[in-house]
XYZ file of C-alpha atoms in Angstrom:
456
model
C -15.327 -22.442 37.986
C -17.882 -25.048 35.990
C -20.697 -22.260 37.721
C -19.298 -19.085 36.164
C -21.371 -17.383 33.522
C -20.540 -18.631 29.951
C -20.301 -14.945 28.911
C -17.468 -14.612 31.432
C -15.583 -17.993 30.418
C -15.508 -16.408 27.021
C -14.397 -13.364 28.124
C -11.384 -14.765 30.305
C -10.657 -16.601 27.325
C -10.468 -13.820 24.991
C -7.957 -12.348 27.040
C -5.897 -15.220 26.632
C -3.505 -13.306 24.095
C -1.169 -16.617 22.614
C -3.339 -18.887 20.568
C -1.476 -21.737 21.776
C -2.343 -20.694 25.215
C -5.876 -20.860 24.388
C -5.412 -24.636 22.726
C -4.270 -26.017 26.012
C -6.871 -24.312 27.851
C -9.647 -26.122 24.818
C -7.631 -29.246 26.548
C -7.925 -28.213 29.703
C -11.714 -27.772 30.411
C -13.909 -28.654 28.292
C -16.455 -25.299 29.146
C -13.408 -23.505 27.450
C -13.454 -26.164 24.520
C -17.336 -25.593 23.860
C -16.941 -21.727 23.785
C -13.535 -21.273 22.022
C -16.122 -20.963 18.632
C -16.640 -17.411 19.823
C -13.517 -15.868 19.313
C -12.838 -13.393 16.965
C -8.966 -13.213 17.281
C -5.799 -15.833 16.762
C -2.591 -14.722 17.287
C 0.237 -17.748 17.087
C 3.095 -17.221 17.291
C 5.780 -19.749 16.498
C 9.117 -20.247 18.241
C 12.515 -20.505 15.837
C 14.028 -22.659 18.109
C 11.746 -24.974 18.182
C 11.329 -25.826 14.670
C 15.364 -25.891 14.259
C 15.816 -28.299 17.150
C 13.256 -30.306 15.390
C 15.258 -30.289 11.759
C 18.225 -31.400 13.385
C 16.718 -34.118 15.208
C 16.109 -35.441 11.735
C 18.576 -33.923 9.884
C 20.331 -37.537 9.396
C 16.916 -39.167 8.570
C 16.361 -41.167 5.023
C 13.496 -38.924 4.318
C 12.746 -35.087 4.811
C 8.848 -36.515 5.277
C 9.850 -37.428 9.150
C 9.923 -33.438 9.715
C 6.896 -32.090 11.133
C 6.337 -28.059 11.939
C 2.921 -28.187 12.798
C 2.245 -24.441 13.006
C 0.092 -24.150 9.714
C -1.519 -27.369 11.129
C -2.394 -26.228 14.161
C -3.170 -22.623 12.799
C -5.907 -23.918 10.419
C -7.162 -26.305 12.737
C -7.921 -23.198 14.863
C -9.181 -21.174 12.464
C -11.783 -23.569 11.023
C -13.046 -23.871 14.411
C -13.930 -20.025 14.749
C -17.192 -18.840 13.372
C -16.210 -15.174 12.948
C -12.667 -13.624 12.441
C -11.532 -10.506 12.537
C -8.013 -10.598 14.024
C -4.926 -12.213 12.537
C -1.639 -12.623 13.500
C 1.121 -15.247 12.639
C 4.293 -15.661 12.568
C 7.849 -17.230 13.552
C 9.280 -15.599 16.677
C 12.745 -14.785 18.471
C 14.365 -14.048 15.079
C 18.100 -13.562 15.114
C 19.316 -9.862 13.503
C 20.922 -11.350 10.947
C 18.071 -13.528 9.096
C 20.196 -14.525 6.314
C 22.436 -16.260 8.168
C 20.106 -18.969 9.852
C 21.435 -22.336 9.760
C 18.905 -23.775 7.571
C 20.422 -24.643 3.953
C 17.605 -26.363 2.986
C 14.802 -25.975 0.638
C 11.562 -26.128 3.161
C 8.788 -23.829 3.012
C 7.429 -25.289 6.650
C 7.674 -21.871 7.569
C 7.076 -19.447 4.267
C 3.450 -17.998 5.975
C 2.937 -16.065 2.337
C 3.202 -19.109 0.258
C 0.111 -18.508 -2.069
C -1.017 -22.188 -1.752
C -0.951 -21.827 2.038
C -2.246 -18.127 1.939
C -5.738 -18.758 -0.224
C -6.452 -22.022 1.698
C -7.345 -19.929 4.415
C -7.656 -16.450 3.696
C -10.980 -15.989 1.801
C -12.760 -17.873 4.191
C -12.174 -15.183 6.668
C -11.602 -11.637 3.813
C -15.193 -10.179 4.848
C -15.199 -10.086 8.631
C -11.026 -9.637 8.882
C -10.269 -6.239 9.936
C -6.699 -6.789 11.323
C -4.102 -8.933 9.667
C -0.207 -9.433 10.342
C 2.004 -12.035 8.946
C 5.990 -12.448 9.775
C 7.081 -14.813 7.269
C 10.522 -16.440 7.929
C 13.164 -15.193 5.795
C 15.659 -18.177 5.228
C 12.303 -19.596 3.676
C 10.233 -17.005 1.822
C 11.950 -13.960 0.783
C 15.706 -15.008 -0.188
C 14.277 -15.530 -3.787
C 11.703 -13.296 -3.446
C 11.575 -10.670 -6.879
C 8.253 -9.660 -6.943
C 6.056 -8.341 -3.929
C 2.963 -6.665 -3.941
C 0.583 -5.459 -1.139
C -2.230 -3.956 -1.080
C -5.286 -2.390 1.182
C -3.123 -2.696 4.993
C -1.568 0.198 7.250
C 2.241 -1.266 7.743
C 4.953 0.122 9.908
C 8.139 -0.615 8.003
C 10.460 0.206 11.104
C 13.315 -2.161 11.405
C 12.716 -3.518 8.073
C 15.167 -6.148 6.640
C 16.937 -5.209 3.462
C 15.153 -7.416 0.773
C 18.434 -7.441 -2.161
C 16.492 -9.487 -4.442
C 12.940 -7.549 -5.111
C 13.145 -5.976 -8.163
C 9.348 -4.946 -8.481
C 7.496 -3.749 -5.929
C 3.641 -2.763 -5.546
C 1.593 -0.939 -2.863
C -1.775 -0.029 -3.367
C -4.711 2.049 -0.976
C -2.098 1.713 1.856
C -0.783 3.954 4.656
C 2.717 3.913 5.557
C 4.447 5.063 8.852
C 7.485 5.695 6.315
C 6.692 9.513 5.973
C 9.913 10.568 4.176
C 10.541 6.521 2.396
C 13.384 6.681 3.766
C 13.378 2.960 4.818
C 11.850 2.087 1.597
C 15.103 3.310 -0.209
C 17.137 1.454 1.945
C 15.017 -1.606 1.852
C 14.690 -2.516 -1.314
C 17.608 -0.727 -2.826
C 17.855 -2.811 -5.843
C 14.341 -2.160 -6.967
C 13.966 -1.840 -10.769
C 10.110 -1.028 -11.334
C 8.235 0.370 -8.158
C 4.262 1.443 -8.268
C 2.813 3.400 -5.608
C -0.915 3.812 -6.053
C -2.872 5.914 -3.297
C -0.471 5.413 -0.308
C -0.933 7.692 2.140
C 0.703 8.807 5.506
C 3.422 10.566 3.391
C 5.145 13.939 4.306
C 8.019 15.205 2.591
C 8.693 11.600 0.392
C 11.572 11.366 -1.866
C 12.136 8.390 -4.057
C 16.007 7.256 -4.098
C 16.617 4.362 -6.015
C 19.650 4.120 -8.513
C 18.636 0.817 -10.265
C 14.754 2.265 -11.254
C 13.649 2.373 -14.193
C 9.628 2.506 -14.563
C 7.798 4.416 -11.524
C 4.220 4.471 -11.316
C 3.190 7.384 -8.384
C -0.725 8.010 -7.963
C -1.138 10.107 -4.763
C -4.300 11.056 -3.283
C -3.440 13.414 -0.452
C -0.538 15.229 -1.860
C 2.342 16.090 0.189
C 3.521 19.551 -0.511
C 6.949 17.930 -2.584
C 7.707 15.627 -4.431
C 10.498 13.949 -5.188
C 12.288 12.022 -7.464
C 15.980 11.055 -8.019
C 17.040 7.767 -10.120
C 19.746 7.469 -12.571
C 18.126 4.562 -14.319
C 14.673 5.927 -14.487
C 12.691 5.830 -17.843
C 9.558 5.622 -17.442
C 7.816 8.235 -15.114
C 4.481 8.627 -14.272
C 2.738 10.790 -11.630
C -0.625 11.475 -10.559
C -1.753 13.643 -8.127
C -5.040 15.253 -6.829
C -3.865 17.778 -5.374
C -1.457 20.547 -6.067
C 2.991 19.426 -5.432
C 6.015 20.656 -5.963
C 7.447 18.249 -8.279
C 11.435 17.510 -8.783
C 12.319 15.259 -10.922
C 16.134 14.234 -11.637
C 16.681 11.466 -13.716
C 18.808 12.037 -16.818
C 18.069 8.938 -18.618
C 13.959 9.668 -18.150
C 12.337 9.102 -21.846
C 8.606 8.479 -20.870
C 7.190 11.205 -19.266
C 3.441 11.307 -17.674
C 2.528 14.437 -14.817
C -1.115 14.280 -13.943
C -1.726 17.096 -11.461
C -3.465 20.195 -10.708
C -1.030 22.617 -10.411
C 2.500 22.003 -10.158
C 4.595 25.150 -8.915
C 7.101 24.568 -9.290
C 8.124 21.807 -11.202
C 11.980 20.913 -11.748
C 12.444 18.344 -14.023
C 17.107 17.848 -14.313
C 18.899 16.270 -16.436
C 16.726 14.986 -19.016
C 18.520 14.543 -22.324
C 17.079 11.384 -24.093
C 13.372 12.468 -23.216
C 11.258 11.115 -26.396
C 7.600 11.258 -24.838
C 5.257 13.613 -22.859
C 2.090 13.220 -21.351
C 0.779 16.750 -19.183
C -2.754 16.875 -17.976
C -3.353 20.019 -15.806
C -5.293 22.914 -14.805
C -2.854 25.198 -16.612
C -0.653 23.521 -19.201
C 1.567 25.654 -20.734
C 3.235 27.262 -17.348
C 4.450 23.412 -16.892
C 5.322 22.997 -20.139
C 7.866 26.210 -19.878
C 9.723 23.718 -17.363
C 10.808 21.861 -20.608
C 11.462 25.072 -22.667
C 14.522 23.795 -25.478
C 13.611 19.855 -25.133
C 15.353 19.058 -28.414
C 14.653 15.199 -28.013
C 11.107 15.233 -27.288
C 9.127 13.492 -30.807
C 5.431 12.608 -29.031
C 3.761 15.443 -27.100
C -0.172 14.743 -25.860
C -1.631 17.398 -23.849
C -5.566 17.059 -21.920
C -6.670 19.565 -19.214
C -8.234 19.091 -15.688
C -10.341 22.091 -16.105
C -11.673 25.150 -18.707
C -11.008 27.606 -15.762
C -9.321 30.437 -17.544
C -7.981 27.902 -19.807
C -5.804 25.561 -19.649
C -3.079 27.365 -21.577
C -3.397 30.779 -19.406
C -4.889 34.013 -19.603
C -3.396 35.147 -23.079
C -3.874 33.751 -26.827
C -2.411 30.329 -27.569
C -0.645 29.165 -30.692
C 0.823 26.123 -31.983
C 4.486 28.227 -32.471
C 4.592 28.018 -28.291
C 4.253 24.545 -28.451
C 7.470 24.201 -31.133
C 9.531 26.910 -29.280
C 9.727 24.797 -26.778
C 9.872 21.357 -28.414
C 11.521 22.281 -32.005
C 12.136 18.587 -33.241
C 8.576 17.042 -32.201
C 7.185 15.516 -35.022
C 3.842 14.077 -32.893
C 1.163 16.147 -31.622
C -2.214 14.700 -29.475
C -4.718 17.575 -28.055
C -6.740 15.430 -25.866
C -10.736 16.017 -25.192
C -10.779 18.976 -22.619
C -7.054 20.284 -24.468
C -8.670 20.607 -27.593
C -12.003 22.666 -26.075
C -9.900 25.048 -24.546
C -7.531 25.610 -27.786
C -10.685 26.556 -29.632
C -11.584 28.597 -26.651
C -8.369 30.409 -25.988
C -5.975 29.557 -28.902
C -4.626 32.322 -32.291
C -5.570 31.138 -35.690
C -2.384 33.323 -36.425
C 0.795 31.712 -36.468
C 4.116 30.783 -38.220
C 4.524 27.518 -40.921
C 5.651 24.425 -38.470
C 7.182 21.822 -41.137
C 8.009 19.548 -38.291
C 5.095 18.065 -37.015
C 3.778 14.556 -39.231
C 0.838 13.046 -36.844
C -1.293 14.677 -35.293
C -4.360 13.369 -33.319
C -7.747 15.362 -31.689
C -10.414 14.617 -29.653
C -13.304 16.615 -31.415
C -16.734 18.243 -29.438
C -18.272 19.674 -32.628
C -20.853 21.873 -31.074
C -20.396 24.529 -33.784
C -19.153 22.605 -36.655
C -17.622 25.475 -38.546
C -16.154 26.615 -35.734
C -14.646 23.133 -34.791
C -13.530 22.943 -38.665
C -11.828 26.343 -38.898
C -9.763 25.264 -36.028
C -8.784 21.675 -37.664
C -8.189 24.037 -40.748
C -5.738 26.098 -38.252
C -3.698 22.864 -37.557
C -3.431 21.030 -40.581
C -2.883 24.237 -43.114
C -0.170 25.695 -40.479
C 1.734 21.899 -40.011
C 2.338 21.364 -43.395
C 4.141 18.161 -44.112
C 1.819 16.285 -41.938
C 0.865 12.731 -42.979
C -1.167 10.732 -40.751
C -4.161 12.473 -38.894
C -6.558 11.234 -36.434
C -9.171 12.384 -35.222
C -12.020 11.181 -32.952
C -15.388 12.508 -32.687
C -17.886 12.674 -29.705
C -20.337 9.689 -29.643
C -23.060 12.220 -28.771
C -22.456 14.129 -32.376
C -25.120 13.202 -34.520
C -24.184 10.916 -37.503
C -25.370 13.586 -40.149
C -23.073 16.294 -38.102
C -20.116 13.712 -38.594
C -20.729 12.638 -41.725
C -20.663 16.502 -43.179
C -17.887 17.256 -41.309
C -15.091 14.385 -41.870
C -16.516 14.615 -45.975
C -14.999 18.235 -45.656
C -12.067 17.124 -44.286
C -11.427 14.212 -46.654
C -12.325 16.488 -49.503
C -10.339 19.958 -48.208
C -7.067 17.701 -47.626
C -7.000 14.733 -49.999
C -3.426 13.791 -49.679
C -3.258 13.055 -45.778
C -3.819 9.813 -44.766
C -7.177 9.908 -42.189
C -7.733 7.598 -39.380
C -11.430 8.028 -38.253
C -12.997 7.497 -34.351
C -15.533 8.149 -31.777
C -14.642 8.738 -27.829
C -16.370 9.206 -24.769
C -15.490 10.187 -21.383
C -15.007 6.871 -19.326
C -15.290 4.729 -22.176
C -12.822 3.246 -24.520
C -12.135 5.190 -27.954
C -13.586 3.124 -31.022
C -11.950 3.586 -34.570
C -13.617 2.984 -37.866
C -13.042 0.328 -39.804
C -10.750 0.933 -43.075
C -13.783 -1.143 -45.081
C -16.081 1.527 -43.798
C -14.172 4.275 -44.202
C -13.484 3.551 -47.978
C -17.725 3.146 -47.977
C -17.965 6.589 -46.358
C -15.047 8.389 -48.661
C -17.827 7.243 -51.546
C -21.173 7.479 -50.557
C -21.227 8.960 -47.003
C -23.031 6.150 -45.561
C -23.874 7.556 -42.135
C -23.714 3.950 -40.509
C -20.381 2.453 -39.490
C -18.681 -0.204 -37.329
C -16.651 0.314 -34.457
C -13.684 -2.751 -35.078
C -10.571 -1.154 -32.576
C -10.570 0.113 -29.252
C -7.564 1.688 -27.752
C -6.237 3.960 -24.908
C -4.232 6.769 -26.197
């Protein structure tokens, strides 16, 4: 064998799947040891029986330091010997079906392979070249008390996944799941209170059915045709879809709902008697709002558009009265930038006065000063019990135009509490300080400072 070409020896060594066997080969033959740094993968599976036996031998020892579990040490030694690592598989094998009843009752973490300190000791070294990663933890040490789990940038199978009863918060981001309907996820994490599914792909007719869920954020890039959320204790729900989809929500405790979707057909929101806040971002806004008809509990409404094709309110003239017919007790209304632009295009100045609205916020472009002023007047004159008005002007609007617009508004409606700011797509909103606002009201200085940034 000493005459074998090195490339052939490396090929032989790379076909040995078990890294423990590779270590034996390195010890047995110098050539194997010399060429082993050329390997690109580690597969180290530690028998649970060996671990339990080692603990039994020292169960009567005075110090737990006599207990040795070389899995982590062997793994780190193997890793340090490789130049480029593309695949890592490390875990505990021969696990019993009922992992919760494994006869290990101490607080050891010898086989806690997702321990943060252990992970940070080796993962940064291989992150640039790593293509495949598999870690199988020992439940009795690592997952029994786990309450928060976050996984990103992976393709995982959840078949035969054991229940994780203690986990109350789960985040999956940039993932591909084999659980197309989320059936296994619902079963494996029955006590979730917080669920974040951010760009999770591979779904088909997914349904979230979690009794204890309180907060859910679901962002979908390749939207399946139908989304279903059933959660009796859900309070906050945010759904963002890049493609049209049918959405069904059954959440009697729902209080805050944000939906961003090109088109939802149909949108079915059942049993939402406590809803207080709604944020709708869509290509066609009004058809979605119609599904909330006669929602007496809603207090704050935010509208934004994903485009101006035919106008987000539909092909008919839109009035504020349309909104108050749906949400008769609404006290706060916000028109985000594209929604306000569409309101100027497809809205109607005529309408019946609304006395319930107390707070209004608008994001303005001011392409035509007189036109924008007329639409602001439409809102402020019809909602005659307004108290607080916040208007943000696009940063590209000249300071002279902004100054004239602000002066006109404050002179025409002097009893309102005014708040002014600037906005720009993709940047934080910038609000004018009270000091500069007072100066502006007296001498209309064109320059002012931005003192507070916020996202609406």
